[in-house]
């Protein structure tokens, strides 16, 4: 008979045994324990043995799950410093005011969340009192990623601290009148308090990892020593279902980011019910993080459970806790002692005997109240162990009760995420539980009062003294008075003005050449942060590898296969390039960290993130919105842009819509340059606006999006004349006229204005030639570098008109006096140029690449979408025919001539 526990022969072949007799003895011992003491005892011994091996540095596969108990036993907990009683009173005030603020706001229908902070109050309070470093001390302080739904508790603490007043709290979620508080952490709305937007769930954990990584980057590159900064990310267990939440766990472990701690509030509930109703989310997360290489600390049970664990001489309690699913744990929270005795303890004879030694009050204390995340001593022990751990990031899995202290109507109820207020009676019950000195008479006309012990009270003095000792208020965002960065040499930009002569150059390559010159600048070159998601060679950036180096905290521990080549793959501890692998989300998180270093660390960095244009906004637009909220600055570069320029790549690589998505972001300045000199002019202006001397009333907290192409074409010289640079920056200028282009249109020929952006301007120039030579039509060609900036300016003019101010939109000024109708074309959907249609006084028409892309040659794809030169000619003739300026038959003749 085959031994079911035996190692299979195939495995034995791979694992030579130098002492089979000793191996047999070990196996026999394990079999004996299982036979005599039971499988649970055998499993226990194996877990302890594996833990011992791991602690001793013996190379074995990691034990991914531990028992459903606290990682740090009570006997090993350090004493809680400070004044625990005082901290309990402070936490009680914060709980009260958070609930009062949301409940008062509910009368206005603005919503809010109470239960999340109620479960996490001690997770924050312990950090504020003992760990979170502020920005008024040395270095940059700590970076705090606050769970979005816990924002009322953070406002409540700022109120106690004197940073907010009752008027602010009464305007929670009511910002339009001024002095209001945004619903969640929004730096753009409350820039002195919030640093990091987190409520688009999943982005907080991803950003925290890359922020911790960027801190190391700044230190290793000797930009600023921020090694004392610690990144804390407060997350929900339900939030961990978002793919972004766990997307970069391996990166954090691989780069040994021990400057990072995740605190996951495991209240076992998401928005509509249990996170893992039939399973155990804590155990799942432990396995996930330990498997990724993180240090895991479980803080599950409060001190009331100590007596139960001491009575557990058989391990029955630990086994039962491992097997009970989360939804049943929630049920125990809402049921009486009799039910718990029968359902939990009655499942095992040993537990039933244990239950006889426990009073009903003891059972209810354990199952209703006592969670590790609700006790400052437990949380302090976990935090202290986290910041002292070296060589890996730490995750703390803190078990709590959602709605804790809010009363039986809230605690662990599936609907508590949607419950926005407590009744007056519920508030009075809460007051009594928290032992707050609030009188019944303070409830005037049923309005819940805010509570404050007084600006000079022991509680407030204690809170402020603790924060002073830790480096000032937190959370807090500081806008440093940074000197404008020096303007790079004009030579770097002017070199593009003369064109490329007979050499074909794609605008992607023109951008890379410009960056190569800019990173050599002695003053600002080191501040550039090139970011690319494993496509550097596609964009012609491999020449930057040996000169700038690819950032790696390990340096280069191997000899690169191409070391004998000029452009070899060079990794370095002080490398400048962030080559992220195949992760647009990770690259965007890099960009956000770098683009906000001016505030986070007082260091202006200039990130540019270059990516396949299709895989930028379409995949990570939520992060672009986060970037705008976080007031980031830098250059996003959508390379290989357009719907028809990527030969043969097909539908999912063909970008015909990124400018549409970008136009929805108020912080994005979107440009579609056609020529190399335009790229240079836009980057120069971007550096001035974001990092140089700002003009009066100009918002520096913007970022630029440039679309550049992989189509090699001759780059013309920059036209001479006034207003060219202004037109490039504002979005439109006349590139040439029929006369200056030298096309042979007859005198008094019908005239049309062709507006093109990006690579489409080359089709317009071909059409200009055909219209003149074959149809007797004169066409002027305009470069529309930014449809969205033209629209934004026009909308500002409309808004000014409503205020009684007369201002003509720039697009109307530029086209004033231009003869004939206007025909616009781009390599994007028609709605891209159509953004400006209503402000153009001339007759308007447009062409674009609407629909899904397809695999083919550029010429065939452009014919398919009707945007090639011949299609432009037919569209132009049709527009002129409607005006009676050419014969209607000319349109039909042109279609037949060109085979359309």
CSV table of C-alpha atoms in Angstrom, one decimal, residues 419-726:
chain,number,residue,atom,x,y,z
A,419,UNK,CA,-25.2,55.2,7.7
A,420,UNK,CA,-24.5,58.9,8.0
A,421,UNK,CA,-25.9,59.9,11.4
A,422,UNK,CA,-26.8,58.9,14.9
A,423,UNK,CA,-29.9,59.9,16.7
A,424,UNK,CA,-29.7,62.2,19.8
A,425,UNK,CA,-30.3,59.2,22.0
A,426,UNK,CA,-27.5,57.3,20.3
A,427,UNK,CA,-25.2,60.2,20.8
A,428,UNK,CA,-26.0,60.4,24.5
A,429,UNK,CA,-25.2,56.7,24.8
A,430,UNK,CA,-22.0,57.3,23.0
A,431,UNK,CA,-21.2,60.2,25.3
A,432,UNK,CA,-21.7,58.0,28.4
A,433,UNK,CA,-19.5,55.3,26.9
A,434,UNK,CA,-16.7,57.7,26.2
A,435,UNK,CA,-17.2,59.5,29.5
A,436,UNK,CA,-17.3,63.0,27.9
A,437,UNK,CA,-18.5,66.0,29.9
A,438,UNK,CA,-21.3,67.0,27.5
A,439,UNK,CA,-24.6,67.9,29.1
A,440,UNK,CA,-28.1,67.0,27.9
A,441,UNK,CA,-28.8,70.7,27.7
A,442,UNK,CA,-26.0,71.1,25.1
A,443,UNK,CA,-28.3,69.4,22.6
A,444,UNK,CA,-30.2,72.5,21.4
A,445,UNK,CA,-33.1,71.8,19.1
A,446,UNK,CA,-31.8,68.3,18.5
A,447,UNK,CA,-28.5,69.5,17.1
A,448,UNK,CA,-25.5,67.5,18.3
A,449,UNK,CA,-22.9,69.8,19.9
A,450,UNK,CA,-19.2,69.8,19.1
A,451,UNK,CA,-17.0,69.0,22.1
A,452,UNK,CA,-13.8,70.7,23.0
A,453,UNK,CA,-12.1,70.6,26.4
A,454,UNK,CA,-10.6,74.2,25.9
A,455,UNK,CA,-7.6,75.6,24.2
A,456,UNK,CA,-5.6,75.5,27.4
A,457,UNK,CA,-6.9,72.2,28.6
A,458,UNK,CA,-4.6,69.4,29.7
A,459,UNK,CA,-5.7,67.4,26.7
A,460,UNK,CA,-4.9,70.0,24.1
A,461,UNK,CA,-1.6,70.9,25.8
A,462,UNK,CA,-0.6,67.2,25.8
A,463,UNK,CA,-1.6,66.8,22.2
A,464,UNK,CA,0.4,69.8,21.1
A,465,UNK,CA,3.4,68.9,23.2
A,466,UNK,CA,3.5,65.4,21.7
A,467,UNK,CA,3.3,66.9,18.2
A,468,UNK,CA,6.0,69.5,19.0
A,469,UNK,CA,8.3,66.7,20.1
A,470,UNK,CA,7.7,64.8,16.9
A,471,UNK,CA,8.3,67.8,14.6
A,472,UNK,CA,5.0,69.7,14.4
A,473,UNK,CA,1.5,69.2,13.2
A,474,UNK,CA,0.5,66.2,11.1
A,475,UNK,CA,-0.8,65.7,8.5
A,476,UNK,CA,0.5,68.9,7.0
A,477,UNK,CA,1.6,70.0,3.5
A,478,UNK,CA,4.3,72.6,3.1
A,479,UNK,CA,4.7,74.8,0.1
A,480,UNK,CA,8.3,75.7,0.3
A,481,UNK,CA,9.5,79.1,-1.0
A,482,UNK,CA,11.8,77.6,-3.6
A,483,UNK,CA,13.9,79.8,-5.8
A,484,UNK,CA,13.0,79.5,-9.5
A,485,UNK,CA,15.2,76.9,-11.3
A,486,UNK,CA,17.7,78.6,-13.6
A,487,UNK,CA,16.7,78.6,-17.2
A,488,UNK,CA,18.7,76.0,-19.2
A,489,UNK,CA,20.9,77.3,-22.0
A,490,UNK,CA,18.9,78.7,-25.0
A,491,UNK,CA,21.2,76.7,-27.2
A,492,UNK,CA,19.5,73.5,-26.3
A,493,UNK,CA,16.2,74.8,-27.6
A,494,UNK,CA,17.4,77.0,-30.5
A,495,UNK,CA,19.2,74.0,-32.1
A,496,UNK,CA,15.8,72.8,-33.4
A,497,UNK,CA,14.9,76.1,-35.1
A,498,UNK,CA,17.0,75.4,-38.1
A,499,UNK,CA,15.2,72.1,-39.0
A,500,UNK,CA,16.7,68.8,-39.9
A,501,UNK,CA,17.6,69.5,-43.5
A,502,UNK,CA,17.3,66.3,-45.6
A,503,UNK,CA,17.4,64.0,-42.5
A,504,UNK,CA,14.1,62.4,-41.4
A,505,UNK,CA,13.5,62.8,-37.7
A,506,UNK,CA,10.4,61.7,-35.7
A,507,UNK,CA,9.1,64.1,-33.0
A,508,UNK,CA,9.7,61.3,-30.5
A,509,UNK,CA,13.4,61.4,-31.4
A,510,UNK,CA,13.4,65.2,-31.3
A,511,UNK,CA,12.1,65.1,-27.8
A,512,UNK,CA,14.7,62.6,-26.7
A,513,UNK,CA,17.5,64.7,-28.2
A,514,UNK,CA,16.2,67.7,-26.4
A,515,UNK,CA,16.2,65.9,-23.1
A,516,UNK,CA,19.8,64.6,-23.7
A,517,UNK,CA,20.9,68.2,-24.0
A,518,UNK,CA,18.8,69.4,-21.0
A,519,UNK,CA,20.1,66.7,-18.6
A,520,UNK,CA,23.7,67.9,-19.3
A,521,UNK,CA,22.8,71.4,-17.9
A,522,UNK,CA,25.1,72.0,-14.9
A,523,UNK,CA,22.4,73.8,-12.9
A,524,UNK,CA,19.2,71.8,-13.5
A,525,UNK,CA,20.4,68.6,-15.3
A,526,UNK,CA,20.4,66.5,-12.1
A,527,UNK,CA,16.8,67.4,-11.4
A,528,UNK,CA,15.4,65.6,-14.4
A,529,UNK,CA,13.8,62.3,-13.6
A,530,UNK,CA,13.4,60.2,-16.8
A,531,UNK,CA,10.6,57.5,-16.3
A,532,UNK,CA,9.9,54.8,-18.8
A,533,UNK,CA,8.0,51.5,-18.6
A,534,UNK,CA,10.4,49.2,-20.3
A,535,UNK,CA,10.1,50.8,-23.7
A,536,UNK,CA,13.2,53.0,-23.7
A,537,UNK,CA,14.7,51.4,-26.8
A,538,UNK,CA,11.4,51.9,-28.7
A,539,UNK,CA,11.7,55.6,-28.0
A,540,UNK,CA,15.4,55.8,-28.8
A,541,UNK,CA,16.5,56.4,-25.2
A,542,UNK,CA,19.1,53.6,-25.0
A,543,UNK,CA,21.8,56.3,-25.5
A,544,UNK,CA,20.9,57.6,-22.0
A,545,UNK,CA,21.7,54.3,-20.3
A,546,UNK,CA,25.4,54.6,-20.0
A,547,UNK,CA,25.5,58.3,-19.4
A,548,UNK,CA,22.7,58.6,-16.8
A,549,UNK,CA,22.4,55.1,-15.5
A,550,UNK,CA,19.3,53.2,-14.6
A,551,UNK,CA,18.4,53.5,-10.9
A,552,UNK,CA,18.9,50.4,-8.8
A,553,UNK,CA,19.5,50.4,-5.1
A,554,UNK,CA,21.7,47.3,-5.6
A,555,UNK,CA,23.8,48.9,-8.3
A,556,UNK,CA,24.9,46.4,-11.0
A,557,UNK,CA,25.8,43.1,-9.5
A,558,UNK,CA,26.3,41.4,-12.8
A,559,UNK,CA,28.2,42.0,-16.1
A,560,UNK,CA,25.7,43.2,-18.7
A,561,UNK,CA,25.6,41.1,-21.8
A,562,UNK,CA,26.2,44.2,-24.0
A,563,UNK,CA,29.0,45.7,-21.9
A,564,UNK,CA,31.3,45.9,-24.9
A,565,UNK,CA,28.9,48.1,-26.7
A,566,UNK,CA,28.8,51.9,-26.6
A,567,UNK,CA,25.2,52.1,-25.3
A,568,UNK,CA,25.3,49.2,-22.8
A,569,UNK,CA,22.7,48.6,-20.1
A,570,UNK,CA,24.1,50.3,-17.0
A,571,UNK,CA,22.4,50.1,-13.6
A,572,UNK,CA,23.7,52.2,-10.8
A,573,UNK,CA,22.8,53.0,-7.2
A,574,UNK,CA,22.8,56.7,-8.2
A,575,UNK,CA,21.2,56.1,-11.6
A,576,UNK,CA,18.9,58.8,-12.9
A,577,UNK,CA,16.5,56.8,-15.1
A,578,UNK,CA,13.6,55.0,-13.6
A,579,UNK,CA,13.1,52.1,-16.0
A,580,UNK,CA,10.1,50.4,-14.4
A,581,UNK,CA,9.4,47.3,-16.3
A,582,UNK,CA,5.9,46.7,-17.8
A,583,UNK,CA,3.9,48.8,-15.4
A,584,UNK,CA,2.2,52.0,-16.5
A,585,UNK,CA,0.6,52.3,-13.1
A,586,UNK,CA,3.9,52.0,-11.3
A,587,UNK,CA,5.5,54.5,-13.7
A,588,UNK,CA,2.7,57.0,-13.0
A,589,UNK,CA,3.2,56.5,-9.2
A,590,UNK,CA,6.9,57.3,-9.8
A,591,UNK,CA,5.9,60.4,-11.7
A,592,UNK,CA,3.5,61.6,-9.0
A,593,UNK,CA,6.2,61.2,-6.3
A,594,UNK,CA,8.7,63.0,-8.4
A,595,UNK,CA,6.4,65.7,-9.5
A,596,UNK,CA,5.4,66.7,-6.0
A,597,UNK,CA,8.9,66.5,-4.4
A,598,UNK,CA,8.9,70.3,-4.4
A,599,UNK,CA,6.2,70.1,-1.6
A,600,UNK,CA,7.0,66.8,0.0
A,601,UNK,CA,10.7,67.4,0.3
A,602,UNK,CA,11.3,71.0,-0.7
A,603,UNK,CA,13.2,69.8,-3.8
A,604,UNK,CA,12.0,70.7,-7.3
A,605,UNK,CA,12.4,67.7,-9.6
A,606,UNK,CA,11.5,67.6,-13.3
A,607,UNK,CA,10.0,64.3,-14.2
A,608,UNK,CA,9.2,63.2,-17.7
A,609,UNK,CA,7.3,60.0,-18.2
A,610,UNK,CA,7.4,58.7,-21.8
A,611,UNK,CA,5.0,55.9,-22.8
A,612,UNK,CA,3.0,54.4,-25.6
A,613,UNK,CA,0.3,57.1,-25.9
A,614,UNK,CA,-2.4,54.4,-26.1
A,615,UNK,CA,-1.3,52.9,-22.8
A,616,UNK,CA,-1.1,56.1,-20.8
A,617,UNK,CA,-4.4,58.0,-20.3
A,618,UNK,CA,-6.5,55.0,-21.3
A,619,UNK,CA,-5.0,52.8,-18.5
A,620,UNK,CA,-4.1,55.3,-15.8
A,621,UNK,CA,-6.3,58.3,-16.2
A,622,UNK,CA,-7.4,57.9,-12.6
A,623,UNK,CA,-3.8,58.5,-11.6
A,624,UNK,CA,-3.6,61.5,-13.8
A,625,UNK,CA,-6.5,62.9,-11.9
A,626,UNK,CA,-4.7,62.0,-8.7
A,627,UNK,CA,-1.7,63.9,-10.1
A,628,UNK,CA,-3.8,67.0,-10.6
A,629,UNK,CA,-5.3,66.7,-7.1
A,630,UNK,CA,-1.8,66.3,-5.6
A,631,UNK,CA,-0.6,69.5,-7.5
A,632,UNK,CA,2.1,67.6,-9.5
A,633,UNK,CA,4.3,69.2,-12.1
A,634,UNK,CA,6.2,67.6,-14.9
A,635,UNK,CA,5.9,66.3,-18.5
A,636,UNK,CA,3.8,63.4,-19.6
A,637,UNK,CA,4.9,62.3,-23.1
A,638,UNK,CA,2.6,60.1,-25.2
A,639,UNK,CA,5.0,58.6,-27.7
A,640,UNK,CA,4.2,56.6,-30.8
A,641,UNK,CA,1.0,58.7,-30.8
A,642,UNK,CA,-1.9,58.9,-33.2
A,643,UNK,CA,-4.3,56.3,-34.7
A,644,UNK,CA,-2.4,55.7,-37.9
A,645,UNK,CA,1.3,56.2,-37.2
A,646,UNK,CA,2.0,52.7,-35.7
A,647,UNK,CA,2.4,50.6,-38.8
A,648,UNK,CA,0.9,47.2,-38.4
A,649,UNK,CA,0.3,47.3,-34.6
A,650,UNK,CA,-3.5,47.4,-34.8
A,651,UNK,CA,-6.5,48.2,-32.7
A,652,UNK,CA,-5.2,48.1,-29.1
A,653,UNK,CA,-2.1,50.1,-30.0
A,654,UNK,CA,-3.7,52.8,-32.1
A,655,UNK,CA,-4.3,56.0,-30.0
A,656,UNK,CA,-7.0,58.1,-31.5
A,657,UNK,CA,-8.4,59.5,-28.2
A,658,UNK,CA,-5.8,60.3,-25.6
A,659,UNK,CA,-6.2,64.1,-26.1
A,660,UNK,CA,-9.9,63.7,-25.5
A,661,UNK,CA,-9.3,62.1,-22.1
A,662,UNK,CA,-6.5,64.6,-21.3
A,663,UNK,CA,-8.8,67.5,-22.1
A,664,UNK,CA,-11.0,66.4,-19.2
A,665,UNK,CA,-8.3,67.0,-16.7
A,666,UNK,CA,-8.2,70.7,-15.6
A,667,UNK,CA,-4.5,70.5,-14.6
A,668,UNK,CA,-3.3,69.0,-17.9
A,669,UNK,CA,-2.0,71.3,-20.6
A,670,UNK,CA,-2.2,69.1,-23.7
A,671,UNK,CA,-0.1,69.7,-26.8
A,672,UNK,CA,0.1,67.9,-30.2
A,673,UNK,CA,3.2,69.4,-31.7
A,674,UNK,CA,3.9,68.8,-35.4
A,675,UNK,CA,7.6,69.8,-35.6
A,676,UNK,CA,10.7,69.5,-33.5
A,677,UNK,CA,11.0,73.3,-32.9
A,678,UNK,CA,7.4,73.2,-31.5
A,679,UNK,CA,8.5,70.5,-29.1
A,680,UNK,CA,11.4,72.6,-27.9
A,681,UNK,CA,9.2,75.7,-27.5
A,682,UNK,CA,6.6,73.9,-25.5
A,683,UNK,CA,9.2,72.3,-23.2
A,684,UNK,CA,10.9,75.6,-22.7
A,685,UNK,CA,7.6,77.2,-21.8
A,686,UNK,CA,6.7,74.3,-19.5
A,687,UNK,CA,10.0,74.7,-17.6
A,688,UNK,CA,9.3,78.4,-17.2
A,689,UNK,CA,5.7,78.0,-16.0
A,690,UNK,CA,6.2,75.1,-13.6
A,691,UNK,CA,9.7,75.8,-12.3
A,692,UNK,CA,10.7,79.3,-13.2
A,693,UNK,CA,9.3,82.8,-12.8
A,694,UNK,CA,5.5,82.5,-12.8
A,695,UNK,CA,3.4,85.4,-14.3
A,696,UNK,CA,0.9,87.2,-12.1
A,697,UNK,CA,-2.2,85.0,-11.5
A,698,UNK,CA,-0.5,82.0,-13.3
A,699,UNK,CA,-1.1,78.6,-11.7
A,700,UNK,CA,2.2,76.7,-11.5
A,701,UNK,CA,0.5,73.5,-10.3
A,702,UNK,CA,-0.1,72.1,-13.8
A,703,UNK,CA,1.5,69.4,-15.9
A,704,UNK,CA,2.1,69.1,-19.6
A,705,UNK,CA,1.0,66.3,-21.9
A,706,UNK,CA,2.8,66.1,-25.3
A,707,UNK,CA,1.9,63.7,-28.0
A,708,UNK,CA,4.9,62.8,-30.2
A,709,UNK,CA,5.2,60.5,-33.1
A,710,UNK,CA,7.4,57.7,-34.4
A,711,UNK,CA,7.1,58.7,-38.1
A,712,UNK,CA,10.5,60.0,-39.4
A,713,UNK,CA,9.9,63.0,-41.5
A,714,UNK,CA,12.0,66.1,-42.6
A,715,UNK,CA,11.8,68.7,-39.8
A,716,UNK,CA,11.3,72.2,-41.3
A,717,UNK,CA,13.0,75.3,-40.0
A,718,UNK,CA,11.0,77.5,-37.7
A,719,UNK,CA,9.1,80.2,-39.7
A,720,UNK,CA,10.2,83.7,-39.3
A,721,UNK,CA,7.8,86.3,-38.0
A,722,UNK,CA,6.2,87.8,-35.0
A,723,UNK,CA,3.9,85.8,-32.8
A,724,UNK,CA,5.2,82.3,-33.7
A,725,UNK,CA,6.3,81.4,-30.2
A,726,UNK,CA,3.1,82.9,-28.7
